[in-house]
Coordinates of C-alpha atoms in Angstrom, one line a residue:
Chain A
M1 CA -23.7 13.4 -5.3
T2 CA -27.1 12.0 -5.9
T3 CA -27.8 8.3 -6.5
I4 CA -28.5 8.9 -10.2
E5 CA -25.3 10.9 -10.6
L6 CA -23.3 8.1 -8.9
K7 CA -24.9 5.6 -11.2
R8 CA -23.8 7.7 -14.2
V9 CA -20.3 7.8 -12.8
A10 CA -20.2 4.0 -12.3
N11 CA -21.4 3.6 -15.9
V12 CA -18.6 5.8 -17.2
I13 CA -16.1 3.9 -15.1
R14 CA -17.4 0.6 -16.7
Q15 CA -17.0 2.1 -20.2
D16 CA -13.4 3.2 -19.3
I17 CA -12.6 -0.3 -18.0
I18 CA -13.7 -1.8 -21.3
S19 CA -11.9 0.6 -23.6
M20 CA -8.7 0.5 -21.5
L21 CA -8.6 -3.3 -21.6
V22 CA -9.3 -3.4 -25.4
T23 CA -6.4 -1.1 -26.0
A24 CA -4.1 -2.9 -23.5
K25 CA -5.1 -6.3 -24.9
S26 CA -4.8 -7.7 -21.3
G27 CA -6.0 -7.1 -17.8
H28 CA -8.9 -8.1 -15.5
P29 CA -12.4 -7.0 -16.6
G30 CA -14.6 -9.2 -14.3
G31 CA -13.4 -8.0 -10.9
S32 CA -13.0 -4.4 -12.1
L33 CA -16.7 -4.3 -13.4
S34 CA -18.0 -5.9 -10.2
A35 CA -16.4 -3.2 -8.1
A36 CA -17.4 -0.2 -10.2
D37 CA -20.4 0.9 -8.1
I38 CA -18.4 0.5 -4.9
V39 CA -15.5 2.5 -6.2
A40 CA -17.8 5.2 -7.7
T41 CA -19.6 5.6 -4.4
L42 CA -16.3 5.9 -2.5
F43 CA -14.5 8.3 -4.7
F44 CA -17.4 10.5 -5.7
N45 CA -19.3 10.6 -2.4
E46 CA -17.7 9.1 0.6
M47 CA -14.0 9.8 0.6
R48 CA -12.4 13.1 1.7
I49 CA -9.9 13.6 -1.1
N50 CA -8.4 16.3 -3.2
P51 CA -7.3 15.4 -6.7
K52 CA -5.2 18.6 -6.8
D53 CA -3.2 17.4 -3.8
P54 CA -2.9 13.6 -4.0
R55 CA -0.6 13.5 -1.0
W56 CA -2.7 15.7 1.2
E57 CA -2.1 14.5 4.8
E58 CA -5.7 14.8 5.9
R59 CA -7.1 12.8 3.0
D60 CA -8.9 9.5 3.4
R61 CA -6.8 6.6 2.0
F62 CA -7.9 3.9 -0.3
V63 CA -6.0 0.6 -0.6
L64 CA -7.0 -1.7 -3.5
S65 CA -6.0 -5.0 -2.0
K66 CA -7.5 -6.8 -5.0
G67 CA -4.9 -5.0 -7.1
H68 CA -5.8 -6.8 -10.3
A69 CA -8.9 -4.6 -10.4
A70 CA -6.5 -1.6 -11.1
P71 CA -8.6 -0.4 -14.1
V72 CA -11.6 0.4 -11.9
L73 CA -9.3 2.5 -9.7
Y74 CA -7.5 4.2 -12.6
S75 CA -10.8 5.2 -14.2
A76 CA -12.1 6.7 -10.9
L77 CA -8.8 8.6 -10.5
A78 CA -8.9 9.9 -14.0
E79 CA -12.6 10.9 -13.8
K80 CA -11.8 12.7 -10.5
G81 CA -9.0 14.6 -12.3
Y82 CA -5.9 13.1 -10.7
F83 CA -4.4 12.8 -14.2
P84 CA -5.6 13.3 -17.8
K85 CA -8.0 10.7 -19.1
E86 CA -5.8 10.0 -22.1
E87 CA -3.4 8.2 -19.6
L88 CA -6.0 5.4 -19.4
Q89 CA -5.0 4.3 -22.9
G90 CA -1.5 3.7 -21.7
L91 CA -2.5 0.9 -19.3
R92 CA 0.0 -1.9 -19.1
Q93 CA 2.2 -0.5 -21.7
T94 CA 6.0 0.1 -21.6
G95 CA 6.9 3.5 -20.4
H96 CA 3.4 4.5 -19.2
M97 CA 2.5 5.2 -15.7
L98 CA -0.5 2.9 -15.3
Q99 CA 1.0 -0.4 -14.2
G100 CA -0.8 -3.8 -14.4
H101 CA -1.3 -3.5 -10.7
P102 CA -1.4 -0.3 -8.6
D103 CA 1.9 1.5 -8.1
M104 CA 2.0 4.3 -5.6
K105 CA 5.3 5.6 -7.0
K106 CA 4.1 6.0 -10.5
T107 CA 0.4 7.0 -10.2
P108 CA -1.0 10.1 -8.4
G109 CA -3.9 9.1 -6.2
V110 CA -2.7 5.6 -5.6
D111 CA -2.1 5.3 -1.8
M112 CA -0.5 1.9 -1.7
S113 CA 1.2 -0.4 -4.2
T114 CA -0.8 -3.6 -4.2
G115 CA -1.5 -6.6 -6.4
S116 CA 0.0 -9.5 -4.6
L117 CA -3.1 -10.7 -2.9
G118 CA -3.6 -10.7 0.9
Q119 CA -1.4 -7.7 1.6
G120 CA -3.7 -4.7 1.4
L121 CA -5.5 -4.8 4.6
S122 CA -2.3 -4.9 6.6
A123 CA -1.1 -1.7 4.9
A124 CA -4.5 -0.1 5.5
N125 CA -4.2 -1.0 9.2
G126 CA -0.8 0.6 9.3
M127 CA -2.1 3.9 7.8
A128 CA -5.0 3.8 10.3
L129 CA -2.6 3.3 13.2
A130 CA -0.6 6.2 12.0
G131 CA -3.7 8.4 11.8
K132 CA -4.7 7.5 15.4
L133 CA -1.1 8.3 16.6
D134 CA -1.2 11.7 14.9
G135 CA -4.7 12.5 16.1
K136 CA -5.9 12.8 12.6
D137 CA -9.5 11.9 11.6
Y138 CA -8.9 10.5 8.2
R139 CA -10.3 7.2 7.3
V140 CA -8.8 4.2 5.5
F141 CA -10.8 2.1 3.0
A142 CA -9.6 -1.2 1.7
L143 CA -11.3 -3.1 -1.1
L144 CA -10.8 -6.8 -0.8
G145 CA -11.6 -9.7 -3.1
D146 CA -13.4 -12.9 -2.1
G147 CA -10.8 -15.1 -3.6
E148 CA -8.3 -13.3 -1.4
M149 CA -10.1 -14.5 1.7
A150 CA -8.0 -17.7 1.3
E151 CA -4.8 -15.7 2.1
G152 CA -3.7 -16.2 5.7
Q153 CA -2.5 -12.6 6.0
I154 CA -6.0 -11.3 5.6
W155 CA -7.0 -13.0 8.9
E156 CA -3.8 -11.8 10.6
A157 CA -4.8 -8.3 9.6
A158 CA -8.4 -8.8 10.6
M159 CA -7.3 -9.9 14.0
A160 CA -4.9 -6.9 14.4
A161 CA -7.5 -4.3 13.2
A162 CA -9.9 -5.5 15.9
H163 CA -7.2 -5.7 18.5
Y164 CA -6.1 -2.1 17.9
K165 CA -9.8 -1.0 17.7
L166 CA -9.3 0.5 14.2
D167 CA -12.7 2.1 13.8
N168 CA -11.0 4.3 11.1
V169 CA -10.7 1.2 8.9
T170 CA -13.5 0.2 6.6
A171 CA -13.0 -2.8 4.5
I172 CA -15.3 -3.6 1.5
L173 CA -15.5 -7.1 0.3
D174 CA -16.3 -7.4 -3.4
F175 CA -18.1 -10.6 -3.0
N176 CA -18.6 -11.7 -6.6
G177 CA -18.2 -15.4 -5.9
L178 CA -15.8 -16.2 -8.7
Q179 CA -12.0 -16.5 -9.0
I180 CA -9.7 -17.7 -11.7
D181 CA -10.3 -21.4 -11.3
G182 CA -14.0 -21.2 -10.8
A183 CA -16.6 -20.5 -8.1
T184 CA -14.9 -19.3 -5.0
D185 CA -16.6 -21.9 -2.9
S186 CA -15.5 -24.7 -5.2
V187 CA -11.8 -23.5 -5.3
M188 CA -11.5 -23.0 -1.5
C189 CA -14.6 -22.6 0.6
S190 CA -14.3 -19.5 2.7
A191 CA -17.9 -19.6 3.9
P192 CA -19.5 -18.4 6.1
L193 CA -17.8 -15.1 5.7
T194 CA -20.2 -13.0 7.6
E195 CA -19.8 -15.2 10.7
K196 CA -16.1 -15.3 10.3
W197 CA -15.7 -11.5 10.2
R198 CA -18.1 -11.2 13.2
A199 CA -16.0 -13.8 15.0
F200 CA -13.0 -11.6 14.4
C201 CA -14.8 -8.8 16.2
W202 CA -15.6 -6.7 13.2
H203 CA -18.8 -4.8 12.6
V204 CA -20.3 -6.5 9.5
I205 CA -22.8 -4.9 7.1
E206 CA -24.2 -6.9 4.2
V207 CA -25.4 -5.1 1.1
D208 CA -26.1 -5.5 -2.6
G209 CA -22.9 -4.1 -4.0
H210 CA -24.6 -2.7 -7.1
D211 CA -27.3 -0.8 -5.1
I212 CA -25.9 2.7 -4.7
D213 CA -28.4 3.7 -2.0
A214 CA -27.6 0.6 0.0
L215 CA -23.9 1.4 -0.4
L216 CA -24.4 5.0 0.7
A217 CA -26.3 3.7 3.7
A218 CA -23.6 1.2 4.5
F219 CA -20.8 3.8 4.4
A220 CA -22.8 6.1 6.5
E221 CA -23.3 3.3 9.1
A222 CA -19.6 2.4 9.0
K223 CA -18.8 6.0 10.0
T224 CA -20.8 5.7 13.1
V225 CA -19.2 2.5 14.4
K226 CA -16.8 3.2 17.2
G227 CA -14.2 0.9 18.8
R228 CA -13.9 -1.6 16.0
P229 CA -13.4 -1.8 12.3
T230 CA -16.2 -2.3 9.8
I231 CA -16.5 -4.6 6.8
I232 CA -19.1 -4.1 4.2
I233 CA -19.7 -7.4 2.5
A234 CA -21.0 -6.3 -0.9
K235 CA -22.7 -9.0 -2.9
T236 CA -21.7 -8.3 -6.5
V237 CA -21.8 -9.9 -9.9
K238 CA -18.5 -10.5 -11.6
G239 CA -18.5 -8.7 -15.0
K240 CA -21.5 -6.6 -14.0
G241 CA -22.9 -4.4 -16.7
V242 CA -21.7 -6.4 -19.7
S243 CA -24.2 -9.2 -20.4
F244 CA -21.7 -11.8 -21.8
M245 CA -19.2 -11.2 -19.0
E246 CA -21.6 -11.4 -16.1
D247 CA -21.0 -14.3 -13.7
Q248 CA -18.4 -15.8 -15.9
A249 CA -15.1 -16.9 -14.3
G250 CA -13.5 -16.9 -17.7
W251 CA -13.6 -13.1 -17.8
H252 CA -11.5 -12.8 -14.7
G253 CA -8.2 -12.1 -16.5
N254 CA -9.0 -11.9 -20.2
A255 CA -9.3 -8.7 -22.2
P256 CA -12.2 -8.3 -24.7
S257 CA -11.4 -8.2 -28.4
V258 CA -12.2 -5.1 -30.3
E259 CA -15.5 -6.6 -31.4
Q260 CA -16.4 -7.7 -27.9
G261 CA -15.4 -4.3 -26.6
E262 CA -17.7 -2.6 -29.0
Q263 CA -20.6 -4.9 -28.0
A264 CA -19.8 -4.2 -24.3
L265 CA -19.7 -0.5 -24.9
K266 CA -22.9 -0.6 -26.8
E267 CA -24.6 -2.2 -23.9
L268 CA -23.1 0.3 -21.4
R269 CA -24.1 3.3 -23.6
E270 CA -27.7 1.9 -23.7
E271 CA -27.6 1.7 -19.9
A272 CA -26.3 5.3 -19.7
A273 CA -29.2 6.4 -22.0
N274 CA -31.7 4.8 -19.8
L275 CA -30.2 6.6 -16.8
G276 CA -31.0 9.8 -18.6
Chain B
M1 CA 39.3 -9.3 27.4
A2 CA 37.2 -6.5 25.9
N3 CA 33.7 -5.8 27.1
K4 CA 31.0 -7.7 25.4
V5 CA 27.5 -6.8 24.3
A6 CA 25.1 -8.3 21.9
T7 CA 24.2 -6.2 18.8
R8 CA 20.5 -6.7 19.7
E9 CA 21.2 -5.1 23.1
A10 CA 22.7 -2.1 21.4
Y11 CA 19.7 -2.0 19.1
G12 CA 17.3 -1.8 22.1
K13 CA 19.3 1.1 23.6
A14 CA 19.5 2.9 20.3
L15 CA 15.7 2.7 19.9
L16 CA 15.3 4.5 23.2
V17 CA 17.5 7.3 21.8
L18 CA 15.5 7.4 18.6
G19 CA 12.2 7.3 20.6
A20 CA 13.2 10.5 22.5
E21 CA 14.6 12.3 19.4
N22 CA 11.9 11.5 16.8
P23 CA 8.2 11.2 17.6
N24 CA 7.7 9.5 14.2
V25 CA 9.7 6.5 15.1
V26 CA 7.4 3.5 15.9
V27 CA 8.4 -0.1 16.7
L28 CA 6.6 -3.3 15.8
D29 CA 7.4 -6.7 17.1
A30 CA 5.9 -10.2 16.7
D31 CA 5.9 -11.6 20.3
L32 CA 9.7 -11.5 20.6
S33 CA 10.2 -8.1 22.2
K34 CA 12.2 -9.5 25.1
S35 CA 14.5 -11.3 22.7
T36 CA 14.8 -8.6 20.0
K37 CA 15.2 -6.0 22.9
T38 CA 12.4 -3.8 21.7
A39 CA 10.7 -4.3 25.1
D40 CA 12.4 -1.3 26.6
F41 CA 11.0 1.0 23.9
A42 CA 7.6 -0.7 24.4
K43 CA 7.7 0.2 28.1
K44 CA 8.9 3.8 27.6
Y45 CA 6.7 4.6 24.5
P46 CA 3.7 2.2 24.7
E47 CA 1.6 4.3 22.4
R48 CA 4.3 3.9 19.7
F49 CA 4.9 0.2 20.1
F50 CA 2.7 -2.4 18.3
N51 CA 2.9 -6.0 19.2
M52 CA 1.5 -7.8 16.2
G53 CA 1.5 -11.2 17.7
I54 CA 3.1 -14.2 15.9
A55 CA 2.1 -12.9 12.5
E56 CA 5.1 -11.8 10.5
A57 CA 3.4 -11.2 7.2
N58 CA 1.1 -8.7 8.9
L59 CA 3.9 -7.3 10.9
L60 CA 5.8 -6.2 7.8
G61 CA 2.6 -5.2 5.9
T62 CA 1.4 -3.0 8.8
A63 CA 4.9 -1.4 8.9
A64 CA 4.5 -0.6 5.2
G65 CA 1.2 1.2 5.9
L66 CA 2.7 3.1 8.8
A67 CA 5.5 4.2 6.6
A68 CA 3.1 5.2 3.8
A69 CA 1.5 7.5 6.4
G70 CA 4.7 9.2 7.4
K71 CA 6.0 7.1 10.3
I72 CA 9.5 5.5 10.6
P73 CA 8.7 2.0 11.6
F74 CA 11.3 -0.4 13.0
A75 CA 9.8 -3.9 12.5
S76 CA 11.6 -6.5 14.6
T77 CA 11.6 -10.3 14.8
F78 CA 14.2 -13.0 14.3
A79 CA 15.9 -12.8 10.9
I80 CA 14.5 -16.1 9.8
F81 CA 10.9 -15.0 10.3
A82 CA 11.4 -11.5 8.8
V83 CA 13.2 -12.5 5.7
G84 CA 11.9 -16.1 5.5
R85 CA 8.3 -15.9 6.4
A86 CA 7.6 -12.4 5.2
F87 CA 9.9 -12.2 2.2
E88 CA 7.2 -11.3 -0.3
Q89 CA 5.6 -8.7 2.0
I90 CA 9.1 -7.1 2.3
R91 CA 9.5 -7.3 -1.5
N92 CA 6.1 -6.1 -2.6
S93 CA 4.7 -4.0 0.2
I94 CA 8.0 -2.4 1.3
A95 CA 10.8 -2.5 -1.3
Y96 CA 8.8 -2.2 -4.4
P97 CA 7.1 1.1 -3.3
K98 CA 10.4 2.1 -1.5
L99 CA 8.7 2.6 1.8
N100 CA 10.6 3.9 4.8
V101 CA 10.5 0.7 6.8
K102 CA 13.5 -0.5 8.9
I103 CA 13.6 -4.3 9.1
A104 CA 15.6 -4.8 12.3
A105 CA 16.2 -8.5 12.5
T106 CA 18.0 -10.2 15.4
H107 CA 19.1 -13.8 15.9
S108 CA 20.8 -14.1 12.6
G109 CA 23.4 -16.8 11.9
I110 CA 24.4 -19.9 13.8
T111 CA 25.2 -18.0 17.0
V112 CA 21.5 -18.3 17.7
G113 CA 22.9 -21.5 19.2
E114 CA 20.7 -23.9 21.1
D115 CA 17.4 -23.3 19.2
G116 CA 19.0 -25.0 16.2
G117 CA 19.1 -24.8 12.4
S118 CA 15.4 -24.0 12.0
H119 CA 16.0 -20.7 13.7
Q120 CA 19.4 -19.8 12.3
A121 CA 19.1 -17.5 9.3
I122 CA 22.1 -18.1 7.1
E123 CA 20.7 -16.9 3.8
D124 CA 19.1 -13.6 4.8
V125 CA 21.8 -11.3 3.5
A126 CA 21.7 -13.0 0.1
I127 CA 18.0 -12.7 -0.1
M128 CA 17.8 -9.1 1.0
R129 CA 20.7 -8.0 -1.2
A130 CA 18.9 -9.3 -4.3
V131 CA 15.9 -7.0 -3.7
P132 CA 16.1 -3.6 -5.5
N133 CA 15.8 -0.5 -3.2
M134 CA 17.0 -2.5 -0.1
V135 CA 19.9 -1.3 2.0
V136 CA 21.6 -4.2 3.9
L137 CA 23.6 -3.5 7.0
V138 CA 25.5 -5.9 9.2
P139 CA 27.1 -4.2 12.3
A140 CA 30.0 -5.8 14.1
D141 CA 29.6 -4.6 17.7
G142 CA 27.5 -2.5 20.0
E143 CA 28.8 0.9 19.0
E144 CA 28.5 0.2 15.3
T145 CA 24.9 -1.1 15.9
R146 CA 24.1 2.1 17.6
Q147 CA 25.3 4.1 14.6
V148 CA 23.7 1.8 12.1
V149 CA 20.3 2.2 13.8
L150 CA 20.6 6.0 13.9
A151 CA 21.8 6.0 10.2
A152 CA 18.9 3.8 9.2
A153 CA 16.5 6.2 10.8
Q154 CA 18.0 9.1 8.9
Y155 CA 18.0 7.3 5.6
K156 CA 14.7 7.5 3.7
G157 CA 13.9 4.0 2.4
P158 CA 13.9 0.4 3.3
V159 CA 16.8 -0.9 5.3
Y160 CA 17.6 -4.4 6.5
I161 CA 19.6 -4.5 9.7
R162 CA 21.1 -7.9 10.6
M163 CA 21.9 -8.4 14.3
G164 CA 22.8 -11.3 16.5
R165 CA 21.9 -12.9 19.8
L166 CA 25.4 -13.6 21.0
D167 CA 27.5 -11.1 23.2
V168 CA 30.3 -9.9 21.0
P169 CA 33.4 -7.9 21.9
L170 CA 33.1 -4.1 21.8
L171 CA 35.5 -3.0 19.0
F172 CA 34.8 0.6 18.5
G173 CA 34.6 3.8 20.5
E174 CA 32.3 6.8 19.9
E175 CA 35.0 8.3 17.5
Y176 CA 34.2 5.4 15.1
R177 CA 32.2 6.6 12.1
F178 CA 29.7 4.3 10.3
E179 CA 28.2 5.5 7.1
I180 CA 25.8 3.7 4.8
G181 CA 27.8 2.7 1.7
K182 CA 31.2 3.0 3.3
A183 CA 33.6 0.3 4.4
N184 CA 35.9 0.9 7.2
V185 CA 39.6 0.0 6.9
L186 CA 40.4 -1.0 10.5
K187 CA 44.0 -2.1 9.9
K188 CA 46.3 -1.5 6.9
G189 CA 48.5 -4.3 5.6
T190 CA 50.2 -5.2 2.4
D191 CA 50.0 -9.0 1.9
V192 CA 46.3 -9.9 2.3
A193 CA 43.0 -8.2 3.1
I194 CA 40.4 -9.8 5.3
M195 CA 37.0 -8.2 4.5
A196 CA 34.5 -9.2 7.2
N197 CA 31.3 -8.1 8.9
G198 CA 29.2 -9.0 11.9
V199 CA 30.8 -11.4 14.5
M200 CA 33.7 -12.1 12.1
V201 CA 35.2 -8.7 12.4
S202 CA 36.7 -9.2 15.9
M203 CA 38.1 -12.6 14.7
A204 CA 39.6 -10.9 11.6
L205 CA 41.4 -8.5 13.9
E206 CA 42.7 -11.3 16.1
A207 CA 43.8 -13.3 13.0
A208 CA 45.6 -10.2 11.7
S209 CA 47.6 -9.9 14.9
E210 CA 48.5 -13.6 14.9
L211 CA 49.5 -13.3 11.2
A212 CA 51.6 -10.2 12.0
D213 CA 53.6 -12.4 14.4
Q214 CA 54.2 -14.8 11.5
G215 CA 55.4 -12.0 9.3
V216 CA 52.2 -11.7 7.2
S217 CA 50.9 -8.1 6.8
V218 CA 47.1 -8.1 6.8
S219 CA 44.5 -5.4 6.1
V220 CA 41.2 -5.7 7.9
V221 CA 38.2 -4.1 6.3
N222 CA 34.8 -4.0 8.1
V223 CA 32.1 -4.1 5.4
A224 CA 29.0 -3.4 7.5
S225 CA 27.3 -1.9 4.5
V226 CA 26.8 -4.9 2.3
K227 CA 24.5 -2.9 0.1
P228 CA 25.3 -0.3 -1.1
L229 CA 28.8 -1.8 -1.2
D230 CA 31.8 0.5 -1.0
E231 CA 33.3 -0.7 -4.3
E232 CA 35.9 2.0 -4.3
T233 CA 37.5 0.9 -1.0
I234 CA 37.2 -2.8 -1.8
V235 CA 39.0 -2.3 -5.2
R236 CA 41.6 0.0 -3.7
I237 CA 42.5 -2.4 -0.9
A238 CA 42.5 -5.4 -3.3
K239 CA 44.9 -3.5 -5.5
T240 CA 47.3 -3.1 -2.6
T241 CA 47.2 -6.6 -1.2
K242 CA 46.4 -8.6 -4.3
A243 CA 44.7 -11.3 -2.2
V244 CA 41.4 -11.2 -0.3
V245 CA 39.7 -13.3 2.3
T246 CA 36.1 -12.6 3.1
A247 CA 34.5 -13.7 6.4
E248 CA 30.8 -13.8 7.4
E249 CA 28.5 -15.7 9.6
H250 CA 26.3 -16.6 6.6
N251 CA 26.2 -19.0 3.7
I252 CA 29.2 -18.5 1.4
I253 CA 26.6 -18.3 -1.4
G254 CA 25.1 -14.8 -1.9
G255 CA 26.4 -12.9 1.1
L256 CA 29.4 -10.6 1.7
G257 CA 31.8 -13.0 0.0
S258 CA 29.7 -13.1 -3.1
A259 CA 29.3 -9.3 -3.1
V260 CA 33.0 -8.7 -2.9
A261 CA 33.7 -11.4 -5.5
E262 CA 31.2 -9.7 -7.9
V263 CA 33.0 -6.4 -7.6
L264 CA 36.5 -7.8 -7.8
G265 CA 35.6 -10.2 -10.6
E266 CA 34.6 -7.2 -12.8
K267 CA 36.9 -4.5 -11.6
Q268 CA 40.0 -6.0 -10.1
P269 CA 40.3 -9.8 -10.5
T270 CA 42.0 -11.0 -7.3
P271 CA 42.7 -14.4 -5.7
M272 CA 40.0 -14.9 -3.0
V273 CA 39.0 -17.4 -0.3
R274 CA 35.5 -17.0 1.2
V275 CA 35.1 -18.0 4.8
G276 CA 31.5 -18.7 5.8
L277 CA 29.0 -21.5 6.1
K278 CA 29.8 -23.9 3.3
D279 CA 26.2 -24.2 2.0
T280 CA 25.0 -26.0 5.1
F281 CA 22.4 -25.4 7.8
G282 CA 23.4 -25.1 11.4
E283 CA 22.3 -27.1 14.3
S284 CA 21.7 -26.9 18.1
G285 CA 24.7 -26.2 20.3
R286 CA 26.5 -23.5 22.2
P287 CA 27.3 -20.6 19.9
L288 CA 31.0 -20.7 20.4
E289 CA 31.1 -24.5 19.8
L290 CA 29.1 -24.0 16.6
L291 CA 31.4 -21.3 15.3
E292 CA 34.2 -23.8 15.9
K293 CA 32.4 -26.7 14.3
Y294 CA 31.4 -24.7 11.2
G295 CA 34.8 -23.1 10.7
L296 CA 34.1 -19.5 11.7
T297 CA 37.1 -18.9 13.9
K298 CA 40.3 -17.0 14.1
A299 CA 42.2 -20.2 13.3
E300 CA 40.1 -20.8 10.1
L301 CA 40.8 -17.2 9.0
V302 CA 44.6 -17.7 9.5
K303 CA 44.3 -20.9 7.5
A304 CA 42.4 -19.0 4.8
V305 CA 45.0 -16.3 4.6
H306 CA 47.7 -18.8 4.0
E307 CA 45.6 -20.5 1.4
V308 CA 45.0 -17.3 -0.5
L309 CA 48.7 -16.4 -0.2
A310 CA 49.5 -19.6 -1.9
K311 CA 47.0 -18.8 -4.7
K312 CA 48.6 -15.4 -5.1
Q313 CA 52.1 -16.8 -5.5
R314 CA 51.0 -19.3 -8.1

């Protein structure tokens, strides 16, 4: 897909996120919007997947370790055709398949149930170990949050991925700098992250997480790295694409009202019009 | 005296059988492979063994990922670290998505001995039993452990296997049949039933012999499958004896005694006495001395049987 096409996909994903959350009346817009360009690039360009066969053994896997950003994943899956788009409006509602956090038993295309922070990278490593054992060339992508860097298990998993030379693992850090209680560095300083991941023997790539070309280049580079895992530290803006949500910790876990949703969608449609 | 073997030893041997039979079986450990007895598998199938270092959360989380990609991981460490340290990984990464992970925990209960109370899991059955999708198995001897491990590998879904450090008497031959969800009536009696698992099964059999000499007829039921529980057999036996003693090397809160009481309370109210740790932690000491000190002995079972008989006659 071309850069402009991926930008359009990311815009559609952002619109989906807003409309889903308005209907659901709860959920996490900030960290979903910050990850939209990353997820669009992965699902519409990078990953080897087949929406008609969600359990295809040769597929690339995706683990949303920051599971509260489920809406960004659900939108990408619906836009890819894993399930009808109408399902998006059932988010977080009783009897519907789209759970508040990803559930691999309920939703086609979800490779791992996640949401309790810190656990996704370990699962991704397990899938990657299995791929190596089976001589398969699939790759495993794990999207991590920066607030999640405070979880000890992340670093256990970081150590293990390097120890087992899991070059089929690519982690992407959605580095938006905010978490529920405020700026990530004020809640629990995890800096310097680049140096930490390097010290854990990972190949580190730093990019602007909203620059599609930079993301494409980063994924291409990650593919060439052998003998160790790669992390793409993607600098992002929480709430990206909706002016009043951008860089506001308060939009971590609050859904927009109907009016706020309309305002957000208006902005996003304008952006889409500018993309042509 | 019967031959003795620790259930963890039998686990190590069963893994070798599984390793040869099924290329999808993989084993993970957290720097305790010599103690959990996964070391022989590691030696024979190094490419299918993953030492995760002293990092239990990642041990269980990685096992979940391996299962999601079609492997049958046996994740081993001491019971306290599997269930205690990594509870939420077991709950959210394994049980919630019903992934095919076998949590093979050794060093359960006070028979850990000298390492002391910090290392003696006495609440693991209660915790694992309360988690939906989890199967909980507590084998009594080497042969049953062998069959439990093979059955766990056959079953598709999460299984918690509780094993011990101590050498325990061999009770069963190859003709013995363990099945998930089935209790085994080892001895039929009419006055009282002792329902036991793990190290307490051999003591229950010894207590039954002693009680027979006293003219008390005792059924002994081995309840290795704590979940799913064989309600049918438990109710049927309780109907016959009208008095039940449970015995487990676990806190009396939440384990086998509780499981049996829950069933009988609803389906066949029956006088009961629960033998187990009386809501207390263990301590350092020789395993047999600790069993004595904490009332997990044949003598205690005999006493409990008389106690429940008195309740029955009231």
